[in-house]
Amino acid sequence: MTQTQPSSGFQQIDREGLVQRVAKLLSKAIVSGKLAPGARLSESVVARELGVSRAPVREAARLLESSGLVRSEPNRGFFVRQVSIKALNDLYELRLAIETAVVERLVQNWNDEIEEALSAQVAELHRVATEEADIFTQVEADMQFHRLMCTGSDNPKFLQVFEQVAIETEFSIMLIGQLYDDPTRIAETHEPILEALRARDATKAVSAIRYHISEAQRIVIDQFRLLEEGKTST
Amino acid sequence: MTQTQPSSGFQQIDREGLVQRVAKLLSKAIVSGKLAPGARLSESVVARELGVSRAPVREAARLLESSGLVRSEPNRGFFVRQVSIKALNDLYELRLAIETAVVERLVQNWNDEIEEALSAQVAELHRVATEEADIFTQVEADMQFHRLMCTGSDNPKFLQVFEQVAIETEFSIMLIGQLYDDPTRIAETHEPILEALRARDATKAVSAIRYHISEAQRIVIDQFRLLEEGKTST
DNA sequence: GAATTGTAGATTGTCGACAATTTACTTGAC
DNA sequence: GTCAAGTAAATTGTCGACAATCTACAATTC
């Protein structure tokens, strides 16, 4: 039983392994562009940089490999995968396939708990759009909505796949966020999905999510193309 | 340029790392039931058993973790996941979502090369059904057909997800294979898919794959339920 | 001068050992 | 007898070191 202590007011201390922390740090460095795409990431350099041994770095790299952020070549090490226009396209195709299936299941096992969670998350999306300016918080909130949908689908495998592409997804949402002048626009795009789910209308929900993802796809690709053109011309 | 030497007749030698081999061995041990579901898999025991150090075992376990065959608890180690009826159901739901999207793309970028590969694989399915009795070879051939479809979809992420659930998929096909009295039946169930793809009929192809997977799902669940009942009664 | 072979440096792959943590058992108090 | 605390064995987490492999460059041959 995972009963929490009666309001001891203590926060859970750093109960995640070194491997996870290294992986998080690495992925942040990659999506933020600190590590150039295609660059070899040397185990010893990373290990020295973070002040740990090479073993946890290797395991973290293998973790990131399965989420597609780095690729490994035997006896040659790990390399940073580059996000290409095609890769982003492929990512959204995958998300379309997964999340379509997710909303279909969500309509089936819709209940108050899920409704509560998703509604609250849309509210949160509006809140962070108005109160806070931090783009990263907004991206996190957007991700969380989709994560909640996957969780609610009651199929852990959907969530698992989502988490695997989560980092790239996060990266792409960041691109979207930079495009919209009005941050509340992000929040609004999620409402039709929630509405269709509330009505338990499978057809409507599917087309809502398809529209949502396709629009995001279009925006991300456009934005990314601009970003690349700017890079090559400078 | 990856130009092959002019027919030197040499075969590529075992160019995969120790980690991959350990992972393959472990996964085989799990799906074959040698390692009981829920059992803790001790690093030192596995390492000693295979005659290697613990480091490659740990990395292999982490690899298997991302394919959902084992789960890890911090400071407690790795445990083999149990395949439940629900897990199999979930697996097939995921495959349905993925492979539906795959055939949709396959219809779009259909070409002679893909047609050749898939046709050959169906022929291979027939061959192993008649000539050889080895169930494992048949399962491998079945898997390969679906893998080829994912490859042909030209979206690496689909293939990636497929490979992740590959081991469980293999396990489930094994169950199907044991059910059919006539092994050629497996080969035949793949023909409607290929036909629809050849005709480049998206609607037909989607319903063919949906039928194929749903039937497989039904059979696997039934077979697995029998297996479990037999276990509890003995 | 171009291509091949040889060699030195660097990097990954694997290992055995020690530290940190968990687990199972024993001991003791009530 | 039950519960708690303490303790020892076992297991995982991390590390530094050595072996295997790759990369880059120099030397040699044609």
Short mmCIF file of C-alpha atoms (C1' of nucleotides) in Angstrom, two decimals:
data_model
loop_
_atom_site.label_atom_id
_atom_site.label_comp_id
_atom_site.label_asym_id
_atom_site.label_seq_id
_atom_site.Cartn_x
_atom_site.Cartn_y
_atom_site.Cartn_z
CA MET A 1 0.00 0.00 0.00
CA THR A 2 1.41 3.32 -0.99
CA GLN A 3 -0.24 5.33 1.72
CA THR A 4 1.21 8.78 2.10
CA GLN A 5 2.24 9.88 5.52
CA PRO A 6 -0.48 12.13 7.06
CA SER A 7 0.65 15.53 5.83
CA SER A 8 4.15 15.46 7.17
CA GLY A 9 4.84 18.29 4.78
CA PHE A 10 8.01 16.70 3.53
CA GLN A 11 8.83 16.59 -0.10
CA GLN A 12 10.00 13.39 -1.70
CA ILE A 13 13.75 13.72 -2.02
CA ASP A 14 15.50 12.86 -5.21
CA ARG A 15 14.37 9.27 -5.27
CA GLU A 16 15.25 8.76 -8.90
CA GLY A 17 18.40 7.10 -10.03
CA LEU A 18 21.46 8.82 -11.37
CA VAL A 19 20.74 7.29 -14.76
CA GLN A 20 17.41 9.08 -15.03
CA ARG A 21 18.92 12.40 -14.03
CA VAL A 22 21.71 12.07 -16.58
CA ALA A 23 19.17 11.14 -19.25
CA LYS A 24 17.06 14.19 -18.45
CA LEU A 25 20.07 16.49 -18.55
CA LEU A 26 21.25 15.04 -21.84
CA SER A 27 17.86 15.28 -23.51
CA LYS A 28 17.52 18.88 -22.41
CA ALA A 29 20.92 19.66 -23.87
CA ILE A 30 19.91 18.08 -27.16
CA VAL A 31 16.52 19.68 -27.72
CA SER A 32 17.84 23.06 -26.62
CA GLY A 33 20.47 22.79 -29.34
CA LYS A 34 23.46 22.78 -27.02
CA LEU A 35 24.56 19.54 -28.60
CA ALA A 36 24.71 19.91 -32.34
CA PRO A 37 22.68 17.40 -34.37
CA GLY A 38 24.78 14.57 -35.71
CA ALA A 39 27.52 15.27 -33.18
CA ARG A 40 29.20 12.36 -31.51
CA LEU A 41 28.58 12.38 -27.83
CA SER A 42 31.63 11.12 -26.11
CA GLU A 43 31.02 9.06 -23.02
CA SER A 44 34.14 10.24 -21.25
CA VAL A 45 33.48 13.92 -22.00
CA VAL A 46 29.88 13.75 -20.78
CA ALA A 47 30.96 11.76 -17.73
CA ARG A 48 33.67 14.25 -16.84
CA GLU A 49 31.33 17.18 -17.49
CA LEU A 50 28.68 15.83 -15.13
CA GLY A 51 31.13 14.51 -12.60
CA VAL A 52 30.01 10.90 -12.81
CA SER A 53 31.46 7.69 -14.13
CA ARG A 54 30.87 6.42 -17.66
CA ALA A 55 28.54 3.56 -16.65
CA PRO A 56 25.48 5.72 -15.85
CA VAL A 57 26.15 7.81 -18.95
CA ARG A 58 26.08 4.71 -21.14
CA GLU A 59 22.82 3.52 -19.61
CA ALA A 60 21.27 6.95 -19.96
CA ALA A 61 22.33 7.06 -23.60
CA ARG A 62 20.70 3.71 -24.23
CA LEU A 63 17.54 5.06 -22.63
CA LEU A 64 17.60 8.03 -24.96
CA GLU A 65 18.25 5.72 -27.87
CA SER A 66 14.90 4.03 -27.36
CA SER A 67 13.23 7.43 -27.37
CA GLY A 68 14.92 8.16 -30.67
CA LEU A 69 16.94 11.15 -29.53
CA VAL A 70 20.30 9.51 -30.07
CA ARG A 71 21.44 6.64 -32.24
CA SER A 72 24.19 4.15 -31.44
CA GLU A 73 26.70 2.47 -33.67
CA PRO A 74 28.53 -0.58 -32.32
CA ASN A 75 32.05 0.25 -31.24
CA ARG A 76 31.60 3.80 -32.41
CA GLY A 77 29.40 5.20 -29.71
CA PHE A 78 26.38 7.46 -29.56
CA PHE A 79 25.42 10.26 -31.90
CA VAL A 80 22.83 13.01 -31.58
CA ARG A 81 19.97 12.42 -33.98
CA GLN A 82 19.08 15.39 -36.07
CA VAL A 83 15.46 16.48 -36.21
CA SER A 84 14.67 16.80 -39.87
CA ILE A 85 11.45 17.94 -41.49
CA LYS A 86 10.77 14.33 -42.39
CA ALA A 87 11.36 13.20 -38.81
CA LEU A 88 8.84 15.72 -37.54
CA ASN A 89 6.37 14.63 -40.19
CA ASP A 90 6.87 11.01 -39.17
CA LEU A 91 6.46 11.93 -35.52
CA TYR A 92 3.07 13.50 -36.18
CA GLU A 93 1.98 10.57 -38.29
CA LEU A 94 2.72 8.32 -35.34
CA ARG A 95 0.93 10.62 -32.92
CA LEU A 96 -2.05 10.70 -35.23
CA ALA A 97 -2.24 6.92 -35.27
CA ILE A 98 -1.84 6.61 -31.51
CA GLU A 99 -4.04 9.44 -30.32
CA THR A 100 -6.83 8.51 -32.70
CA ALA A 101 -6.95 5.11 -31.04
CA VAL A 102 -6.69 6.79 -27.64
CA VAL A 103 -9.74 9.00 -28.05
CA GLU A 104 -11.73 6.05 -29.41
CA ARG A 105 -11.03 4.21 -26.18
CA LEU A 106 -11.56 7.34 -24.11
CA VAL A 107 -15.10 7.63 -25.38
CA GLN A 108 -15.73 4.06 -24.28
CA ASN A 109 -14.43 4.28 -20.74
CA TRP A 110 -15.30 7.89 -20.06
CA ASN A 111 -15.95 8.65 -16.42
CA ASP A 112 -16.09 11.53 -13.98
CA GLU A 113 -12.50 11.14 -12.90
CA ILE A 114 -11.17 11.47 -16.44
CA GLU A 115 -13.53 14.32 -17.22
CA GLU A 116 -12.39 16.12 -14.11
CA ALA A 117 -8.72 15.69 -14.94
CA LEU A 118 -9.00 16.79 -18.56
CA SER A 119 -11.23 19.76 -17.76
CA ALA A 120 -8.82 20.89 -15.08
CA GLN A 121 -5.95 20.60 -17.53
CA VAL A 122 -7.69 22.80 -20.10
CA ALA A 123 -8.27 25.33 -17.34
CA GLU A 124 -4.60 25.06 -16.49
CA LEU A 125 -3.75 25.70 -20.13
CA HIS A 126 -5.73 28.91 -19.99
CA ARG A 127 -4.16 29.88 -16.70
CA VAL A 128 -0.56 29.52 -17.84
CA ALA A 129 -1.42 31.36 -21.06
CA THR A 130 -2.61 34.44 -19.20
CA GLU A 131 -0.78 34.54 -15.89
CA GLU A 132 2.65 33.30 -16.77
CA ALA A 133 4.82 34.11 -19.70
CA ASP A 134 7.22 31.18 -19.37
CA ILE A 135 6.99 29.23 -22.61
CA PHE A 136 8.34 26.08 -21.04
CA THR A 137 5.48 25.95 -18.54
CA GLN A 138 2.97 26.27 -21.36
CA VAL A 139 4.59 23.46 -23.32
CA GLU A 140 4.55 21.28 -20.24
CA ALA A 141 0.84 21.95 -19.75
CA ASP A 142 0.07 21.11 -23.38
CA MET A 143 1.98 17.84 -23.13
CA GLN A 144 0.21 17.02 -19.90
CA PHE A 145 -3.20 17.21 -21.60
CA HIS A 146 -2.20 14.64 -24.17
CA ARG A 147 -0.51 12.55 -21.52
CA LEU A 148 -3.69 12.53 -19.47
CA MET A 149 -5.64 11.34 -22.49
CA CYS A 150 -3.20 8.47 -22.96
CA THR A 151 -3.41 7.60 -19.28
CA GLY A 152 -7.19 7.67 -19.42
CA SER A 153 -7.24 5.30 -22.37
CA ASP A 154 -6.46 2.54 -19.87
CA ASN A 155 -3.92 1.06 -22.24
CA PRO A 156 -0.43 1.50 -20.77
CA LYS A 157 1.15 0.75 -24.13
CA PHE A 158 -0.31 3.90 -25.64
CA LEU A 159 1.16 5.94 -22.82
CA GLN A 160 4.46 4.14 -23.23
CA VAL A 161 4.70 5.07 -26.89
CA PHE A 162 3.66 8.62 -26.10
CA GLU A 163 6.37 8.97 -23.48
CA GLN A 164 8.89 7.68 -25.96
CA VAL A 165 8.18 10.40 -28.43
CA ALA A 166 7.56 12.87 -25.62
CA ILE A 167 10.83 14.72 -25.91
CA GLU A 168 10.49 15.30 -29.61
CA THR A 169 6.87 16.23 -29.06
CA GLU A 170 7.88 18.75 -26.43
CA PHE A 171 10.39 20.19 -28.83
CA SER A 172 7.75 20.54 -31.52
CA ILE A 173 5.21 22.15 -29.21
CA MET A 174 7.88 24.68 -28.32
CA LEU A 175 7.96 25.59 -32.00
CA ILE A 176 4.20 25.98 -32.09
CA GLY A 177 4.21 28.14 -28.99
CA GLN A 178 6.64 30.50 -30.58
CA LEU A 179 4.37 30.90 -33.57
CA TYR A 180 1.13 31.89 -31.91
CA ASP A 181 1.04 35.53 -30.96
CA ASP A 182 -1.83 34.90 -28.62
CA PRO A 183 -0.89 32.17 -26.14
CA THR A 184 -4.53 31.46 -25.30
CA ARG A 185 -4.86 30.08 -28.82
CA ILE A 186 -3.06 26.91 -27.71
CA ALA A 187 -5.58 26.39 -24.93
CA GLU A 188 -8.50 26.95 -27.27
CA THR A 189 -7.39 24.33 -29.77
CA HIS A 190 -7.87 21.68 -27.10
CA GLU A 191 -11.46 22.56 -26.33
CA PRO A 192 -13.18 20.88 -29.29
CA ILE A 193 -11.55 17.59 -28.31
CA LEU A 194 -12.75 17.83 -24.74
CA GLU A 195 -16.24 18.80 -25.88
CA ALA A 196 -16.55 15.83 -28.23
CA LEU A 197 -15.32 13.52 -25.50
CA ARG A 198 -17.80 14.97 -23.03
CA ALA A 199 -20.58 14.26 -25.52
CA ARG A 200 -19.11 10.76 -25.88
CA ASP A 201 -19.30 11.20 -29.63
CA ALA A 202 -16.60 8.94 -31.08
CA THR A 203 -16.84 10.24 -34.63
CA LYS A 204 -16.61 13.85 -33.54
CA ALA A 205 -13.81 13.13 -31.10
CA VAL A 206 -11.75 11.37 -33.74
CA SER A 207 -12.12 14.17 -36.24
CA ALA A 208 -11.38 16.72 -33.52
CA ILE A 209 -8.10 15.06 -32.58
CA ARG A 210 -7.19 14.52 -36.22
CA TYR A 211 -7.76 18.19 -36.91
CA HIS A 212 -5.83 19.21 -33.81
CA ILE A 213 -2.80 17.10 -34.67
CA SER A 214 -2.85 17.91 -38.37
CA GLU A 215 -2.92 21.62 -37.63
CA ALA A 216 -0.06 21.25 -35.19
CA GLN A 217 1.84 19.26 -37.78
CA ARG A 218 1.40 21.96 -40.38
CA ILE A 219 2.50 24.70 -38.02
CA VAL A 220 5.52 22.80 -36.75
CA ILE A 221 6.73 21.95 -40.25
CA ASP A 222 6.30 25.52 -41.45
CA GLN A 223 8.06 26.93 -38.41
CA PHE A 224 10.86 24.41 -38.63
CA ARG A 225 11.39 25.13 -42.31
CA LEU A 226 11.76 28.81 -41.51
CA LEU A 227 14.22 27.96 -38.75
CA GLU A 228 16.34 25.88 -41.11
CA GLU A 229 16.34 28.47 -43.86
CA GLY A 230 17.50 31.07 -41.40
CA LYS A 231 20.28 28.75 -40.32
CA THR A 232 21.64 28.05 -43.80
CA SER A 233 21.53 31.67 -44.92
CA THR A 234 23.48 33.00 -41.95
CA MET B 1 28.69 4.65 -50.74
CA THR B 2 27.92 1.20 -49.44
CA GLN B 3 29.03 -0.69 -52.48
CA THR B 4 29.31 -4.39 -51.86
CA GLN B 5 32.46 -6.14 -52.92
CA PRO B 6 31.90 -7.93 -56.27
CA SER B 7 30.45 -11.23 -55.05
CA SER B 8 33.26 -12.25 -52.75
CA GLY B 9 30.78 -14.72 -51.31
CA PHE B 10 31.50 -13.83 -47.73
CA GLN B 11 28.79 -13.56 -45.16
CA GLN B 12 28.60 -10.72 -42.70
CA ILE B 13 30.06 -11.95 -39.42
CA ASP B 14 28.38 -11.46 -36.08
CA ARG B 15 28.71 -7.72 -35.90
CA GLU B 16 26.30 -7.18 -33.00
CA GLY B 17 27.36 -6.26 -29.55
CA LEU B 18 27.29 -8.40 -26.46
CA VAL B 19 24.44 -6.31 -25.07
CA GLN B 20 22.19 -7.22 -27.97
CA ARG B 21 22.98 -10.90 -27.66
CA VAL B 22 22.29 -10.90 -23.94
CA ALA B 23 19.01 -9.07 -24.54
CA LYS B 24 17.97 -11.63 -27.13
CA LEU B 25 18.81 -14.51 -24.83
CA LEU B 26 16.97 -12.97 -21.93
CA SER B 27 13.85 -12.21 -23.93
CA LYS B 28 13.80 -15.76 -25.25
CA ALA B 29 14.04 -17.08 -21.72
CA ILE B 30 11.14 -14.91 -20.64
CA VAL B 31 8.66 -15.63 -23.42
CA SER B 32 9.46 -19.32 -23.32
CA GLY B 33 8.48 -19.31 -19.67
CA LYS B 34 11.88 -20.26 -18.32
CA LEU B 35 11.79 -17.17 -16.17
CA ALA B 36 8.60 -17.06 -14.17
CA PRO B 37 6.48 -13.91 -14.50
CA GLY B 38 7.03 -11.48 -11.68
CA ALA B 39 10.31 -13.10 -10.76
CA ARG B 40 13.21 -10.92 -9.86
CA LEU B 41 16.00 -11.28 -12.30
CA SER B 42 19.24 -11.01 -10.45
CA GLU B 43 22.03 -9.31 -12.32
CA SER B 44 24.77 -11.42 -10.79
CA VAL B 45 22.94 -14.68 -11.43
CA VAL B 46 22.27 -13.85 -15.08
CA ALA B 47 25.81 -12.59 -15.51
CA ARG B 48 27.30 -15.74 -14.03
CA GLU B 49 24.91 -17.94 -16.02
CA LEU B 50 25.93 -16.35 -19.31
CA GLY B 51 29.56 -16.00 -18.40
CA VAL B 52 29.68 -12.23 -18.75
CA SER B 53 30.03 -9.29 -16.42
CA ARG B 54 27.08 -7.44 -14.89
CA ALA B 55 27.47 -4.29 -17.00
CA PRO B 56 26.18 -5.74 -20.28
CA VAL B 57 23.40 -7.50 -18.39
CA ARG B 58 22.24 -4.20 -16.90
CA GLU B 59 22.23 -2.50 -20.29
CA ALA B 60 20.38 -5.41 -21.87
CA ALA B 61 17.80 -5.28 -19.10
CA ARG B 62 17.27 -1.59 -19.70
CA LEU B 63 16.79 -2.37 -23.38
CA LEU B 64 14.15 -4.95 -22.49
CA GLU B 65 12.54 -2.49 -20.14
CA SER B 66 11.74 -0.18 -23.01
CA SER B 67 10.15 -3.05 -24.86
CA GLY B 68 8.00 -3.72 -21.82
CA LEU B 69 9.25 -7.19 -21.09
CA VAL B 70 10.78 -6.30 -17.76
CA ARG B 71 10.20 -3.52 -15.30
CA SER B 72 12.75 -1.88 -13.05
CA GLU B 73 12.50 -0.53 -9.54
CA PRO B 74 15.23 1.81 -8.28
CA ASN B 75 17.65 0.05 -5.98
CA ARG B 76 15.60 -3.11 -6.25
CA GLY B 77 16.50 -4.32 -9.69
CA PHE B 78 14.66 -5.82 -12.62
CA PHE B 79 11.55 -8.00 -12.61
CA VAL B 80 10.02 -9.93 -15.46
CA ARG B 81 6.65 -8.57 -16.44
CA GLN B 82 3.82 -11.00 -16.57
CA VAL B 83 1.85 -11.28 -19.78
CA SER B 84 -1.75 -10.96 -18.74
CA ILE B 85 -4.84 -11.22 -20.89
CA LYS B 86 -5.24 -7.48 -20.60
CA ALA B 87 -1.64 -6.90 -21.69
CA LEU B 88 -2.19 -9.02 -24.80
CA ASN B 89 -5.40 -7.14 -25.53
CA ASP B 90 -3.56 -3.85 -25.16
CA LEU B 91 -0.77 -5.09 -27.38
CA TYR B 92 -3.19 -5.86 -30.19
CA GLU B 93 -4.92 -2.55 -29.79
CA LEU B 94 -1.57 -0.85 -30.29
CA ARG B 95 -0.74 -3.03 -33.27
CA LEU B 96 -4.12 -2.23 -34.76
CA ALA B 97 -3.48 1.50 -34.47
CA ILE B 98 0.03 1.26 -35.89
CA GLU B 99 -0.51 -1.21 -38.69
CA THR B 100 -3.65 0.54 -39.88
CA ALA B 101 -1.59 3.67 -40.38
CA VAL B 102 1.16 1.58 -41.97
CA VAL B 103 -1.02 0.08 -44.69
CA GLU B 104 -2.50 3.50 -45.42
CA ARG B 105 0.97 4.78 -46.15
CA LEU B 106 1.91 1.59 -47.97
CA VAL B 107 -0.84 2.15 -50.48
CA GLN B 108 0.55 5.61 -51.12
CA ASN B 109 4.16 4.73 -51.70
CA TRP B 110 3.64 1.30 -53.22
CA ASN B 111 6.38 0.26 -55.61
CA ASP B 112 7.85 -2.80 -57.25
CA GLU B 113 10.50 -3.25 -54.63
CA ILE B 114 7.96 -3.42 -51.79
CA GLU B 115 5.64 -5.63 -53.81
CA GLU B 116 8.50 -7.98 -54.53
CA ALA B 117 9.54 -8.17 -50.88
CA LEU B 118 6.05 -8.78 -49.51
CA SER B 119 5.15 -11.31 -52.19
CA ALA B 120 8.34 -13.19 -51.51
CA GLN B 121 7.56 -13.20 -47.80
CA VAL B 122 4.11 -14.70 -48.35
CA ALA B 123 5.76 -17.36 -50.50
CA GLU B 124 8.22 -17.93 -47.68
CA LEU B 125 5.30 -18.29 -45.27
CA HIS B 126 3.88 -21.04 -47.45
CA ARG B 127 7.27 -22.69 -47.79
CA VAL B 128 7.98 -22.93 -44.06
CA ALA B 129 4.44 -24.17 -43.50
CA THR B 130 4.88 -27.14 -45.79
CA GLU B 131 8.57 -27.99 -45.80
CA GLU B 132 9.61 -27.39 -42.25
CA ALA B 133 7.88 -28.28 -39.03
CA ASP B 134 9.83 -25.90 -36.76
CA ILE B 135 7.28 -23.60 -35.19
CA PHE B 136 9.89 -20.98 -34.39
CA THR B 137 10.79 -20.56 -38.05
CA GLN B 138 7.14 -20.05 -38.93
CA VAL B 139 6.71 -17.40 -36.26
CA GLU B 140 9.80 -15.64 -37.49
CA ALA B 141 8.43 -15.61 -41.03
CA ASP B 142 5.09 -14.20 -39.87
CA MET B 143 6.83 -11.43 -37.94
CA GLN B 144 8.99 -10.66 -40.93
CA PHE B 145 5.94 -9.99 -43.10
CA HIS B 146 4.66 -7.37 -40.67
CA ARG B 147 8.14 -5.98 -40.21
CA LEU B 148 8.49 -5.58 -43.98
CA MET B 149 5.21 -3.67 -44.07
CA CYS B 150 6.48 -1.29 -41.39
CA THR B 151 9.76 -0.85 -43.24
CA GLY B 152 7.92 -0.15 -46.47
CA SER B 153 5.80 2.52 -44.82
CA ASP B 154 8.87 4.76 -45.00
CA ASN B 155 8.26 5.97 -41.46
CA PRO B 156 11.03 4.68 -39.20
CA LYS B 157 8.97 5.49 -36.12
CA PHE B 158 6.38 2.89 -37.03
CA LEU B 159 9.08 0.29 -37.37
CA GLN B 160 10.57 1.42 -34.09
CA VAL B 161 7.32 0.90 -32.22
CA PHE B 162 6.82 -2.44 -33.93
CA GLU B 163 10.26 -3.63 -32.89
CA GLN B 164 9.49 -2.57 -29.35
CA VAL B 165 6.48 -4.78 -29.11
CA ALA B 166 8.14 -7.39 -31.31
CA ILE B 167 8.98 -9.83 -28.56
CA GLU B 168 5.48 -9.89 -27.14
CA THR B 169 4.15 -10.12 -30.68
CA GLU B 170 6.40 -13.09 -31.35
CA PHE B 171 5.15 -14.70 -28.20
CA SER B 172 1.55 -14.20 -29.26
CA ILE B 173 2.12 -15.56 -32.77
CA MET B 174 3.59 -18.63 -31.15
CA LEU B 175 0.24 -19.10 -29.42
CA ILE B 176 -1.61 -18.74 -32.71
CA GLY B 177 0.69 -21.21 -34.43
CA GLN B 178 -0.06 -23.81 -31.82
CA LEU B 179 -3.76 -23.42 -32.41
CA TYR B 180 -3.97 -23.94 -36.14
CA ASP B 181 -3.90 -27.60 -37.12
CA ASP B 182 -3.03 -26.68 -40.67
CA PRO B 183 0.09 -24.47 -40.69
CA THR B 184 -0.69 -23.16 -44.18
CA ARG B 185 -3.62 -21.31 -42.62
CA ILE B 186 -1.21 -18.72 -41.21
CA ALA B 187 0.16 -18.04 -44.66
CA GLU B 188 -3.31 -17.74 -46.15
CA THR B 189 -4.47 -15.12 -43.67
CA HIS B 190 -1.85 -12.75 -45.04
CA GLU B 191 -2.96 -12.99 -48.64
CA PRO B 192 -5.99 -10.67 -48.52
CA ILE B 193 -3.76 -7.89 -47.16
CA LEU B 194 -1.23 -8.31 -49.94
CA GLU B 195 -4.00 -8.43 -52.56
CA ALA B 196 -5.59 -5.21 -51.35
CA LEU B 197 -2.20 -3.52 -51.31
CA ARG B 198 -1.47 -4.74 -54.83
CA ALA B 199 -4.75 -3.20 -55.98
CA ARG B 200 -3.69 -0.04 -54.08
CA ASP B 201 -7.13 0.02 -52.51
CA ALA B 202 -6.73 1.86 -49.20
CA THR B 203 -10.19 1.05 -47.85
CA LYS B 204 -9.85 -2.64 -48.62
CA ALA B 205 -6.32 -2.77 -47.26
CA VAL B 206 -7.34 -1.16 -43.97
CA SER B 207 -10.24 -3.52 -43.45
CA ALA B 208 -8.04 -6.46 -44.41
CA ILE B 209 -5.42 -5.59 -41.81
CA ARG B 210 -8.06 -4.83 -39.22
CA TYR B 211 -9.64 -8.22 -39.83
CA HIS B 212 -6.26 -9.94 -39.75
CA ILE B 213 -5.25 -8.40 -36.45
CA SER B 214 -8.64 -8.75 -34.81
CA GLU B 215 -8.76 -12.42 -35.68
CA ALA B 216 -5.27 -12.91 -34.33
CA GLN B 217 -6.29 -11.04 -31.18
CA ARG B 218 -9.29 -13.28 -30.65
CA ILE B 219 -7.26 -16.45 -31.15
CA VAL B 220 -4.43 -15.34 -28.90
CA ILE B 221 -6.72 -14.35 -26.08
CA ASP B 222 -8.66 -17.60 -26.29
CA GLN B 223 -5.51 -19.67 -26.41
CA PHE B 224 -3.92 -17.75 -23.57
CA ARG B 225 -7.01 -18.14 -21.41
CA LEU B 226 -6.88 -21.90 -21.92
CA LEU B 227 -3.20 -21.87 -21.02
CA GLU B 228 -3.86 -20.01 -17.80
CA GLU B 229 -6.75 -22.22 -16.76
CA GLY B 230 -4.58 -25.27 -17.31
CA LYS B 231 -1.93 -23.72 -15.11
CA THR B 232 -4.18 -22.92 -12.17
CA SER B 233 -5.93 -26.29 -12.18
CA THR B 234 -2.71 -28.33 -12.11
"C1'" DG C 1 50.90 11.39 -56.96
"C1'" DA C 2 47.39 7.77 -55.66
"C1'" DA C 3 46.45 3.84 -53.21
"C1'" DT C 4 47.52 0.64 -49.75
"C1'" DT C 5 49.60 -0.75 -45.47
"C1'" DG C 6 51.27 0.13 -40.88
"C1'" DT C 7 51.16 2.51 -36.52
"C1'" DA C 8 49.92 5.65 -32.60
"C1'" DG C 9 46.25 7.88 -30.20
"C1'" DA C 10 41.67 8.01 -28.77
"C1'" DT C 11 37.20 5.85 -27.79
"C1'" DT C 12 34.17 2.25 -26.75
"C1'" DG C 13 33.38 -2.51 -24.58
"C1'" DT C 14 33.88 -5.24 -20.71
"C1'" DC C 15 35.30 -6.37 -16.30
"C1'" DG C 16 36.09 -6.91 -11.15
"C1'" DA C 17 35.82 -4.25 -6.85
"C1'" DC C 18 33.88 -1.26 -3.55
"C1'" DA C 19 29.98 1.81 -1.68
"C1'" DA C 20 25.03 2.39 -0.90
"C1'" DT C 21 20.77 0.36 -0.29
"C1'" DT C 22 17.53 -3.18 0.58
"C1'" DT C 23 16.01 -7.55 2.60
"C1'" DA C 24 15.65 -11.10 5.92
"C1'" DC C 25 16.54 -12.45 10.26
"C1'" DT C 26 17.42 -12.00 15.19
"C1'" DT C 27 16.95 -9.87 19.36
"C1'" DG C 28 14.61 -7.46 22.79
"C1'" DA C 29 10.77 -4.90 25.03
"C1'" DC C 30 5.99 -4.65 26.19
"C1'" DG D 1 2.52 -13.38 21.02
"C1'" DT D 2 3.26 -8.97 18.66
"C1'" DC D 3 5.68 -5.21 17.39
"C1'" DA D 4 9.86 -2.53 17.02
"C1'" DA D 5 14.62 -1.85 16.48
"C1'" DG D 6 19.00 -3.58 15.28
"C1'" DT D 7 22.09 -6.31 12.46
"C1'" DA D 8 24.14 -9.20 8.86
"C1'" DA D 9 23.79 -10.99 4.26
"C1'" DA D 10 22.63 -10.14 -0.31
"C1'" DT D 11 21.79 -7.07 -4.14
"C1'" DT D 12 22.05 -3.02 -6.79
"C1'" DG D 13 24.65 1.45 -7.93
"C1'" DT D 14 28.82 3.39 -9.19
"C1'" DC D 15 33.46 3.52 -10.18
"C1'" DG D 16 38.28 3.13 -12.17
"C1'" DA D 17 41.10 0.08 -15.06
"C1'" DC D 18 42.23 -2.79 -18.83
"C1'" DA D 19 41.16 -4.97 -23.45
"C1'" DA D 20 39.14 -4.52 -28.03
"C1'" DT D 21 38.12 -1.58 -31.63
"C1'" DC D 22 38.10 2.39 -34.44
"C1'" DT D 23 40.19 6.82 -36.48
"C1'" DA D 24 43.64 9.56 -38.34
"C1'" DC D 25 47.85 10.12 -40.05
"C1'" DA D 26 52.45 8.67 -41.53
"C1'" DA D 27 55.18 5.50 -44.29
"C1'" DT D 28 55.69 2.63 -48.23
"C1'" DT D 29 54.92 0.86 -52.71
"C1'" DC D 30 53.62 1.18 -57.46
#
